[in-house]
Amino acid sequence: MLDQNQLDQVIGSTAYDNDGDKIGKVGQVYLDNATGQPAWAAVNTGFLGTSESFVPLQEASFSGDGLRVPYDKDTVKNAPSIASDGELSPTEESELYRHYSINVSGMTDTDTTYTEDAYTTTTTDTAPRTDDAMTLSEEHVEVGTRTEEAGRARLRKYVVTENVTEAVPVTKERAVLEREPITDANRDNALDGPEITEAEHEVVLHEERPVVQKTTEAVERVRLGTDAVTTEETVSEQVRKERIEVEGDVDNDSTLADRTTGTDRTTDI
């Protein structure tokens, strides 16, 4: 059977059934007002721990890896649905006893006499604690950058054809008829030969034609480079922060009060 010294370790621990299968997290522990001993545990069961089932602690044991109860998982999950509001009424307790087949005929008068607060919860912490302080955590956003490929640029060379027109001067020879009178200087050449005859003279004419020759030469070198441009982008992210809620008598310095007082007042810190 559990004792008061183990409560801080039991609350928030994992509950296992008699086959060693995990049942859920222990959310609350209820004490017997007459003896002050742990009597019931509310275990978070169902999908994602959305339901709570009460399991008796009379024959439960606790070790470093969790709370072990002498019942199978289905029996615990199918226990009567009772709100974990800080107390168990005699009617609710009787329903639980019947479900777990616990014989209460041998209990003493003290054991079976209940006030309105027959059982009270010691705490509602759902996470294990190592001392009397609760640690609050919050998320922070850390913004950085990473480099990833955003696109590619390609340098491609292709050939185009264009017309080039240039004026080229060319020279042509033309026949020109020249006449000169008979003089003493040319008389001998002029009268050399028959007086009346037929003759023929020929002159070769020349002309220049444009000649085109193409040559290839390198004019420049081209390459692709990169240039870094820095801009600003705004990022938005949601962060979670833990807040604390206190139930019970709380003095001005916000010290957590004993959860067994039964007071319904709630203070936000």
PDB file of C-alpha atoms in Angstrom:
ATOM      1  CA  MET A   1       0.000   0.000   0.000  1.00  0.00           C
ATOM      2  CA  LEU A   2       1.190   3.519  -0.751  1.00  0.00           C
ATOM      3  CA  ASP A   3       2.019   6.084   1.905  1.00  0.00           C
ATOM      4  CA  GLN A   4       2.129   9.872   2.023  1.00  0.00           C
ATOM      5  CA  ASN A   5       5.878   9.988   1.323  1.00  0.00           C
ATOM      6  CA  GLN A   6       5.351   8.565  -2.158  1.00  0.00           C
ATOM      7  CA  LEU A   7       2.639  10.973  -3.329  1.00  0.00           C
ATOM      8  CA  ASP A   8       4.947  13.407  -5.101  1.00  0.00           C
ATOM      9  CA  GLN A   9       6.403  10.529  -7.088  1.00  0.00           C
ATOM     10  CA  VAL A  10       3.090   8.818  -7.825  1.00  0.00           C
ATOM     11  CA  ILE A  11       1.373  11.944  -9.210  1.00  0.00           C
ATOM     12  CA  GLY A  12       2.377  12.342 -12.839  1.00  0.00           C
ATOM     13  CA  SER A  13       3.836   8.836 -13.049  1.00  0.00           C
ATOM     14  CA  THR A  14       2.673   6.112 -15.426  1.00  0.00           C
ATOM     15  CA  ALA A  15       0.144   3.537 -14.215  1.00  0.00           C
ATOM     16  CA  TYR A  16       0.572  -0.121 -15.303  1.00  0.00           C
ATOM     17  CA  ASP A  17      -1.888  -2.987 -15.049  1.00  0.00           C
ATOM     18  CA  ASN A  18      -1.269  -6.464 -13.628  1.00  0.00           C
ATOM     19  CA  ASP A  19       0.230  -7.591 -16.957  1.00  0.00           C
ATOM     20  CA  GLY A  20       2.641  -4.671 -17.119  1.00  0.00           C
ATOM     21  CA  ASP A  21       0.690  -2.862 -19.849  1.00  0.00           C
ATOM     22  CA  LYS A  22       0.545   0.915 -19.704  1.00  0.00           C
ATOM     23  CA  ILE A  23      -2.819   2.346 -18.600  1.00  0.00           C
ATOM     24  CA  GLY A  24      -2.118   6.096 -18.509  1.00  0.00           C
ATOM     25  CA  LYS A  25      -0.783   8.961 -16.414  1.00  0.00           C
ATOM     26  CA  VAL A  26      -1.739   9.431 -12.772  1.00  0.00           C
ATOM     27  CA  GLY A  27      -3.397  12.840 -12.556  1.00  0.00           C
ATOM     28  CA  GLN A  28      -4.699  12.985  -8.964  1.00  0.00           C
ATOM     29  CA  VAL A  29      -4.521  10.987  -5.751  1.00  0.00           C
ATOM     30  CA  TYR A  30      -7.430  10.964  -3.276  1.00  0.00           C
ATOM     31  CA  LEU A  31      -6.828  10.522   0.475  1.00  0.00           C
ATOM     32  CA  ASP A  32      -8.965   8.830   3.095  1.00  0.00           C
ATOM     33  CA  ASN A  33     -10.036  11.591   5.505  1.00  0.00           C
ATOM     34  CA  ALA A  34     -10.004   9.196   8.438  1.00  0.00           C
ATOM     35  CA  THR A  35      -6.524   7.725   7.938  1.00  0.00           C
ATOM     36  CA  GLY A  36      -4.880  10.255   5.611  1.00  0.00           C
ATOM     37  CA  GLN A  37      -3.654   7.372   3.449  1.00  0.00           C
ATOM     38  CA  PRO A  38      -3.856   7.304  -0.382  1.00  0.00           C
ATOM     39  CA  ALA A  39      -7.072   5.518  -1.339  1.00  0.00           C
ATOM     40  CA  TRP A  40      -7.871   6.258  -4.994  1.00  0.00           C
ATOM     41  CA  ALA A  41      -5.969   7.427  -8.041  1.00  0.00           C
ATOM     42  CA  ALA A  42      -7.473   9.207 -11.048  1.00  0.00           C
ATOM     43  CA  VAL A  43      -5.664   7.917 -14.154  1.00  0.00           C
ATOM     44  CA  ASN A  44      -5.802   9.712 -17.509  1.00  0.00           C
ATOM     45  CA  THR A  45      -7.037   7.131 -20.034  1.00  0.00           C
ATOM     46  CA  GLY A  46      -8.727   7.132 -23.402  1.00  0.00           C
ATOM     47  CA  PHE A  47      -7.431   8.664 -26.621  1.00  0.00           C
ATOM     48  CA  LEU A  48      -4.654  11.160 -25.806  1.00  0.00           C
ATOM     49  CA  GLY A  49      -5.577  10.933 -22.109  1.00  0.00           C
ATOM     50  CA  THR A  50      -8.915  12.705 -22.560  1.00  0.00           C
ATOM     51  CA  SER A  51     -10.745  10.526 -19.987  1.00  0.00           C
ATOM     52  CA  GLU A  52     -10.138   9.762 -16.311  1.00  0.00           C
ATOM     53  CA  SER A  53     -10.707   6.473 -14.529  1.00  0.00           C
ATOM     54  CA  PHE A  54     -10.549   5.847 -10.774  1.00  0.00           C
ATOM     55  CA  VAL A  55      -8.530   2.884  -9.530  1.00  0.00           C
ATOM     56  CA  PRO A  56      -8.171   1.764  -5.865  1.00  0.00           C
ATOM     57  CA  LEU A  57      -4.745   1.954  -4.244  1.00  0.00           C
ATOM     58  CA  GLN A  58      -5.237  -0.557  -1.411  1.00  0.00           C
ATOM     59  CA  GLU A  59      -3.080  -3.186  -3.125  1.00  0.00           C
ATOM     60  CA  ALA A  60      -1.154  -0.883  -5.477  1.00  0.00           C
ATOM     61  CA  SER A  61       2.614  -0.533  -5.358  1.00  0.00           C
ATOM     62  CA  PHE A  62       5.038   2.060  -6.656  1.00  0.00           C
ATOM     63  CA  SER A  63       8.543   1.579  -7.986  1.00  0.00           C
ATOM     64  CA  GLY A  64      10.906   3.770  -9.921  1.00  0.00           C
ATOM     65  CA  ASP A  65       9.189   3.079 -13.271  1.00  0.00           C
ATOM     66  CA  GLY A  66       5.585   3.760 -12.207  1.00  0.00           C
ATOM     67  CA  LEU A  67       2.458   2.785 -10.307  1.00  0.00           C
ATOM     68  CA  ARG A  68       1.320  -0.837 -10.553  1.00  0.00           C
ATOM     69  CA  VAL A  69      -2.269  -1.850  -9.794  1.00  0.00           C
ATOM     70  CA  PRO A  70      -3.695  -5.427  -9.499  1.00  0.00           C
ATOM     71  CA  TYR A  71      -6.228  -4.940 -12.308  1.00  0.00           C
ATOM     72  CA  ASP A  72      -6.121  -5.244 -16.084  1.00  0.00           C
ATOM     73  CA  LYS A  73      -6.264  -2.215 -18.376  1.00  0.00           C
ATOM     74  CA  ASP A  74      -9.829  -2.810 -19.605  1.00  0.00           C
ATOM     75  CA  THR A  75     -11.169  -3.037 -16.037  1.00  0.00           C
ATOM     76  CA  VAL A  76      -9.647   0.353 -15.180  1.00  0.00           C
ATOM     77  CA  LYS A  77     -10.802   2.027 -18.413  1.00  0.00           C
ATOM     78  CA  ASN A  78     -14.354   0.713 -17.964  1.00  0.00           C
ATOM     79  CA  ALA A  79     -14.677   1.997 -14.395  1.00  0.00           C
ATOM     80  CA  PRO A  80     -17.748   4.169 -13.645  1.00  0.00           C
ATOM     81  CA  SER A  81     -17.361   7.687 -14.997  1.00  0.00           C
ATOM     82  CA  ILE A  82     -16.919  10.028 -12.041  1.00  0.00           C
ATOM     83  CA  ALA A  83     -15.820  13.666 -12.191  1.00  0.00           C
ATOM     84  CA  SER A  84     -12.502  14.307 -10.451  1.00  0.00           C
ATOM     85  CA  ASP A  85     -13.779  17.356  -8.552  1.00  0.00           C
ATOM     86  CA  GLY A  86     -11.749  16.870  -5.369  1.00  0.00           C
ATOM     87  CA  GLU A  87     -14.042  14.500  -3.467  1.00  0.00           C
ATOM     88  CA  LEU A  88     -15.777  11.149  -3.724  1.00  0.00           C
ATOM     89  CA  SER A  89     -19.270  10.707  -2.300  1.00  0.00           C
ATOM     90  CA  PRO A  90     -20.247   7.447  -0.563  1.00  0.00           C
ATOM     91  CA  THR A  91     -22.470   6.581  -3.549  1.00  0.00           C
ATOM     92  CA  GLU A  92     -19.646   7.084  -6.017  1.00  0.00           C
ATOM     93  CA  GLU A  93     -17.274   5.072  -3.881  1.00  0.00           C
ATOM     94  CA  SER A  94     -19.785   2.225  -3.650  1.00  0.00           C
ATOM     95  CA  GLU A  95     -20.077   2.130  -7.448  1.00  0.00           C
ATOM     96  CA  LEU A  96     -16.304   1.897  -7.739  1.00  0.00           C
ATOM     97  CA  TYR A  97     -16.104  -0.867  -5.118  1.00  0.00           C
ATOM     98  CA  ARG A  98     -18.704  -2.902  -6.991  1.00  0.00           C
ATOM     99  CA  HIS A  99     -16.891  -2.402 -10.288  1.00  0.00           C
ATOM    100  CA  TYR A 100     -13.591  -3.630  -8.855  1.00  0.00           C
ATOM    101  CA  SER A 101     -15.352  -6.456  -6.894  1.00  0.00           C
ATOM    102  CA  ILE A 102     -14.005  -5.179  -3.577  1.00  0.00           C
ATOM    103  CA  ASN A 103     -15.841  -6.601  -0.527  1.00  0.00           C
ATOM    104  CA  VAL A 104     -16.380  -3.836   2.025  1.00  0.00           C
ATOM    105  CA  SER A 105     -18.298  -5.945   4.546  1.00  0.00           C
ATOM    106  CA  GLY A 106     -15.215  -6.388   6.678  1.00  0.00           C
ATOM    107  CA  MET A 107     -14.377  -2.683   6.941  1.00  0.00           C
ATOM    108  CA  THR A 108     -14.603  -0.919  10.328  1.00  0.00           C
ATOM    109  CA  ASP A 109     -17.148   1.752  11.199  1.00  0.00           C
ATOM    110  CA  THR A 110     -14.484   4.367  10.757  1.00  0.00           C
ATOM    111  CA  ASP A 111     -13.752   3.098   7.268  1.00  0.00           C
ATOM    112  CA  THR A 112     -17.378   3.233   6.153  1.00  0.00           C
ATOM    113  CA  THR A 113     -18.359   6.558   7.712  1.00  0.00           C
ATOM    114  CA  TYR A 114     -17.902   9.500   5.340  1.00  0.00           C
ATOM    115  CA  THR A 115     -18.396  13.196   5.561  1.00  0.00           C
ATOM    116  CA  GLU A 116     -19.284  15.306   2.530  1.00  0.00           C
ATOM    117  CA  ASP A 117     -15.550  15.445   1.748  1.00  0.00           C
ATOM    118  CA  ALA A 118     -14.994  11.727   2.096  1.00  0.00           C
ATOM    119  CA  TYR A 119     -11.853  11.852  -0.040  1.00  0.00           C
ATOM    120  CA  THR A 120      -9.894  14.924  -1.058  1.00  0.00           C
ATOM    121  CA  THR A 121      -7.234  15.318  -3.695  1.00  0.00           C
ATOM    122  CA  THR A 122      -3.722  16.231  -2.703  1.00  0.00           C
ATOM    123  CA  THR A 123      -2.802  17.959  -5.953  1.00  0.00           C
ATOM    124  CA  THR A 124      -3.802  18.292  -9.602  1.00  0.00           C
ATOM    125  CA  ASP A 125      -0.302  18.324 -11.033  1.00  0.00           C
ATOM    126  CA  THR A 126      -0.154  16.239 -14.193  1.00  0.00           C
ATOM    127  CA  ALA A 127       3.649  16.165 -14.440  1.00  0.00           C
ATOM    128  CA  PRO A 128       6.224  14.613 -12.104  1.00  0.00           C
ATOM    129  CA  ARG A 129       7.732  16.932  -9.502  1.00  0.00           C
ATOM    130  CA  THR A 130      11.093  16.725  -7.831  1.00  0.00           C
ATOM    131  CA  ASP A 131      10.490  19.359  -5.125  1.00  0.00           C
ATOM    132  CA  ASP A 132       7.882  21.899  -3.981  1.00  0.00           C
ATOM    133  CA  ALA A 133       8.515  24.249  -6.916  1.00  0.00           C
ATOM    134  CA  MET A 134       6.914  24.018 -10.346  1.00  0.00           C
ATOM    135  CA  THR A 135       8.992  24.877 -13.393  1.00  0.00           C
ATOM    136  CA  LEU A 136       7.362  27.060 -16.058  1.00  0.00           C
ATOM    137  CA  SER A 137       8.651  26.839 -19.604  1.00  0.00           C
ATOM    138  CA  GLU A 138       7.986  28.780 -22.760  1.00  0.00           C
ATOM    139  CA  GLU A 139       8.953  28.468 -26.395  1.00  0.00           C
ATOM    140  CA  HIS A 140      11.223  30.945 -28.133  1.00  0.00           C
ATOM    141  CA  VAL A 141      11.584  31.484 -31.846  1.00  0.00           C
ATOM    142  CA  GLU A 142      15.081  31.204 -33.255  1.00  0.00           C
ATOM    143  CA  VAL A 143      15.297  32.624 -36.756  1.00  0.00           C
ATOM    144  CA  GLY A 144      18.110  31.748 -39.134  1.00  0.00           C
ATOM    145  CA  THR A 145      18.682  31.199 -42.818  1.00  0.00           C
ATOM    146  CA  ARG A 146      19.558  28.275 -45.029  1.00  0.00           C
ATOM    147  CA  THR A 147      20.786  28.237 -48.591  1.00  0.00           C
ATOM    148  CA  GLU A 148      18.805  26.306 -51.180  1.00  0.00           C
ATOM    149  CA  GLU A 149      18.713  26.179 -54.964  1.00  0.00           C
ATOM    150  CA  ALA A 150      16.263  28.765 -56.339  1.00  0.00           C
ATOM    151  CA  GLY A 151      16.958  28.557 -60.084  1.00  0.00           C
ATOM    152  CA  ARG A 152      19.610  28.278 -62.767  1.00  0.00           C
ATOM    153  CA  ALA A 153      21.102  30.585 -65.413  1.00  0.00           C
ATOM    154  CA  ARG A 154      22.661  29.266 -68.603  1.00  0.00           C
ATOM    155  CA  LEU A 155      25.101  30.963 -70.999  1.00  0.00           C
ATOM    156  CA  ARG A 156      24.505  29.799 -74.568  1.00  0.00           C
ATOM    157  CA  LYS A 157      26.282  30.891 -77.796  1.00  0.00           C
ATOM    158  CA  TYR A 158      24.483  30.911 -81.126  1.00  0.00           C
ATOM    159  CA  VAL A 159      25.197  32.266 -84.663  1.00  0.00           C
ATOM    160  CA  VAL A 160      23.304  35.019 -86.446  1.00  0.00           C
ATOM    161  CA  THR A 161      23.844  36.189 -90.053  1.00  0.00           C
ATOM    162  CA  GLU A 162      23.756  39.846 -91.047  1.00  0.00           C
ATOM    163  CA  ASN A 163      24.520  41.755 -94.245  1.00  0.00           C
ATOM    164  CA  VAL A 164      27.587  43.966 -94.387  1.00  0.00           C
ATOM    165  CA  THR A 165      27.741  46.542 -97.221  1.00  0.00           C
ATOM    166  CA  GLU A 166      30.939  48.387 -98.086  1.00  0.00           C
ATOM    167  CA  ALA A 167      31.861  50.585-101.082  1.00  0.00           C
ATOM    168  CA  VAL A 168      34.931  49.322-102.989  1.00  0.00           C
ATOM    169  CA  PRO A 169      36.543  51.521-105.758  1.00  0.00           C
ATOM    170  CA  VAL A 170      37.298  49.536-108.952  1.00  0.00           C
ATOM    171  CA  THR A 171      39.165  50.649-112.098  1.00  0.00           C
ATOM    172  CA  LYS A 172      38.190  49.784-115.685  1.00  0.00           C
ATOM    173  CA  GLU A 173      40.171  50.427-118.862  1.00  0.00           C
ATOM    174  CA  ARG A 174      38.365  51.987-121.851  1.00  0.00           C
ATOM    175  CA  ALA A 175      39.638  52.371-125.408  1.00  0.00           C
ATOM    176  CA  VAL A 176      40.338  55.972-126.395  1.00  0.00           C
ATOM    177  CA  LEU A 177      40.841  57.121-129.959  1.00  0.00           C
ATOM    178  CA  GLU A 178      43.907  59.345-130.219  1.00  0.00           C
ATOM    179  CA  ARG A 179      44.794  61.405-133.330  1.00  0.00           C
ATOM    180  CA  GLU A 180      48.100  63.089-134.065  1.00  0.00           C
ATOM    181  CA  PRO A 181      49.174  65.081-137.166  1.00  0.00           C
ATOM    182  CA  ILE A 182      52.040  64.026-139.504  1.00  0.00           C
ATOM    183  CA  THR A 183      55.133  65.844-138.483  1.00  0.00           C
ATOM    184  CA  ASP A 184      58.768  65.569-139.281  1.00  0.00           C
ATOM    185  CA  ALA A 185      59.197  63.593-136.092  1.00  0.00           C
ATOM    186  CA  ASN A 186      56.741  60.817-137.034  1.00  0.00           C
ATOM    187  CA  ARG A 187      56.805  61.041-140.809  1.00  0.00           C
ATOM    188  CA  ASP A 188      59.074  58.050-141.281  1.00  0.00           C
ATOM    189  CA  ASN A 189      56.856  55.797-139.129  1.00  0.00           C
ATOM    190  CA  ALA A 190      53.696  57.105-140.731  1.00  0.00           C
ATOM    191  CA  LEU A 191      54.794  56.521-144.348  1.00  0.00           C
ATOM    192  CA  ASP A 192      56.407  53.134-143.675  1.00  0.00           C
ATOM    193  CA  GLY A 193      54.371  50.651-145.643  1.00  0.00           C
ATOM    194  CA  PRO A 194      52.023  50.682-148.610  1.00  0.00           C
ATOM    195  CA  GLU A 195      50.219  53.837-149.417  1.00  0.00           C
ATOM    196  CA  ILE A 196      46.731  52.354-149.523  1.00  0.00           C
ATOM    197  CA  THR A 197      46.029  49.210-147.517  1.00  0.00           C
ATOM    198  CA  GLU A 198      43.768  47.640-144.919  1.00  0.00           C
ATOM    199  CA  ALA A 199      45.076  47.166-141.360  1.00  0.00           C
ATOM    200  CA  GLU A 200      43.835  46.189-137.950  1.00  0.00           C
ATOM    201  CA  HIS A 201      45.132  47.007-134.452  1.00  0.00           C
ATOM    202  CA  GLU A 202      43.946  45.514-131.135  1.00  0.00           C
ATOM    203  CA  VAL A 203      44.264  46.819-127.551  1.00  0.00           C
ATOM    204  CA  VAL A 204      43.643  44.657-124.488  1.00  0.00           C
ATOM    205  CA  LEU A 205      41.346  46.355-121.954  1.00  0.00           C
ATOM    206  CA  HIS A 206      41.509  45.541-118.163  1.00  0.00           C
ATOM    207  CA  GLU A 207      39.172  46.187-115.290  1.00  0.00           C
ATOM    208  CA  GLU A 208      39.159  45.532-111.499  1.00  0.00           C
ATOM    209  CA  ARG A 209      36.493  43.400-109.813  1.00  0.00           C
ATOM    210  CA  PRO A 210      35.637  43.312-106.054  1.00  0.00           C
ATOM    211  CA  VAL A 211      37.084  40.353-104.212  1.00  0.00           C
ATOM    212  CA  VAL A 212      35.499  39.300-100.862  1.00  0.00           C
ATOM    213  CA  GLN A 213      37.404  37.264 -98.315  1.00  0.00           C
ATOM    214  CA  LYS A 214      36.116  36.500 -94.788  1.00  0.00           C
ATOM    215  CA  THR A 215      38.333  35.950 -91.763  1.00  0.00           C
ATOM    216  CA  THR A 216      37.384  34.931 -88.207  1.00  0.00           C
ATOM    217  CA  GLU A 217      38.831  36.633 -85.166  1.00  0.00           C
ATOM    218  CA  ALA A 218      38.058  36.588 -81.399  1.00  0.00           C
ATOM    219  CA  VAL A 219      36.526  39.826 -80.141  1.00  0.00           C
ATOM    220  CA  GLU A 220      35.763  39.237 -76.401  1.00  0.00           C
ATOM    221  CA  ARG A 221      35.276  36.668 -73.617  1.00  0.00           C
ATOM    222  CA  VAL A 222      31.948  36.216 -71.758  1.00  0.00           C
ATOM    223  CA  ARG A 223      31.245  34.233 -68.558  1.00  0.00           C
ATOM    224  CA  LEU A 224      28.429  33.887 -65.977  1.00  0.00           C
ATOM    225  CA  GLY A 225      28.984  35.047 -62.398  1.00  0.00           C
ATOM    226  CA  THR A 226      26.761  35.531 -59.324  1.00  0.00           C
ATOM    227  CA  ASP A 227      25.927  38.642 -57.354  1.00  0.00           C
ATOM    228  CA  ALA A 228      24.419  38.458 -53.835  1.00  0.00           C
ATOM    229  CA  VAL A 229      21.506  40.808 -53.136  1.00  0.00           C
ATOM    230  CA  THR A 230      20.288  41.066 -49.512  1.00  0.00           C
ATOM    231  CA  THR A 231      16.613  41.721 -48.764  1.00  0.00           C
ATOM    232  CA  GLU A 232      14.468  41.378 -45.618  1.00  0.00           C
ATOM    233  CA  GLU A 233      11.601  38.932 -45.141  1.00  0.00           C
ATOM    234  CA  THR A 234       9.215  38.862 -42.176  1.00  0.00           C
ATOM    235  CA  VAL A 235       8.494  35.486 -40.554  1.00  0.00           C
ATOM    236  CA  SER A 236       5.672  34.723 -38.130  1.00  0.00           C
ATOM    237  CA  GLU A 237       5.400  31.727 -35.790  1.00  0.00           C
ATOM    238  CA  GLN A 238       3.246  30.748 -32.820  1.00  0.00           C
ATOM    239  CA  VAL A 239       4.964  30.020 -29.495  1.00  0.00           C
ATOM    240  CA  ARG A 240       3.529  28.416 -26.386  1.00  0.00           C
ATOM    241  CA  LYS A 241       4.063  29.651 -22.821  1.00  0.00           C
ATOM    242  CA  GLU A 242       3.153  27.920 -19.613  1.00  0.00           C
ATOM    243  CA  ARG A 243       1.056  29.793 -17.080  1.00  0.00           C
ATOM    244  CA  ILE A 244       0.168  28.719 -13.551  1.00  0.00           C
ATOM    245  CA  GLU A 245      -3.212  28.529 -11.855  1.00  0.00           C
ATOM    246  CA  VAL A 246      -3.615  28.230  -8.101  1.00  0.00           C
ATOM    247  CA  GLU A 247      -6.618  26.831  -6.266  1.00  0.00           C
ATOM    248  CA  GLY A 248      -7.151  27.179  -2.548  1.00  0.00           C
ATOM    249  CA  ASP A 249      -6.246  29.828   0.046  1.00  0.00           C
ATOM    250  CA  VAL A 250      -3.462  31.938  -1.411  1.00  0.00           C
ATOM    251  CA  ASP A 251      -1.859  34.733   0.593  1.00  0.00           C
ATOM    252  CA  ASN A 252      -0.510  37.986  -0.852  1.00  0.00           C
ATOM    253  CA  ASP A 253       2.867  36.546  -1.850  1.00  0.00           C
ATOM    254  CA  SER A 254       1.121  34.008  -4.129  1.00  0.00           C
ATOM    255  CA  THR A 255       2.376  31.018  -2.112  1.00  0.00           C
ATOM    256  CA  LEU A 256       0.659  27.810  -3.140  1.00  0.00           C
ATOM    257  CA  ALA A 257      -1.743  26.658  -0.431  1.00  0.00           C
ATOM    258  CA  ASP A 258      -2.515  23.124   0.669  1.00  0.00           C
ATOM    259  CA  ARG A 259      -4.844  21.594  -1.931  1.00  0.00           C
ATOM    260  CA  THR A 260      -6.735  19.654   0.798  1.00  0.00           C
ATOM    261  CA  THR A 261      -8.536  22.786   2.098  1.00  0.00           C
ATOM    262  CA  GLY A 262     -11.446  22.231  -0.268  1.00  0.00           C
ATOM    263  CA  THR A 263     -11.739  25.957  -1.133  1.00  0.00           C
ATOM    264  CA  ASP A 264     -13.071  26.586  -4.658  1.00  0.00           C
ATOM    265  CA  ARG A 265     -11.403  29.995  -5.157  1.00  0.00           C
ATOM    266  CA  THR A 266      -8.981  30.089  -8.112  1.00  0.00           C
ATOM    267  CA  THR A 267      -6.132  32.576  -8.510  1.00  0.00           C
ATOM    268  CA  ASP A 268      -4.216  33.137 -11.757  1.00  0.00           C
ATOM    269  CA  ILE A 269      -0.528  33.960 -11.603  1.00  0.00           C
TER     270      ILE A 269
END
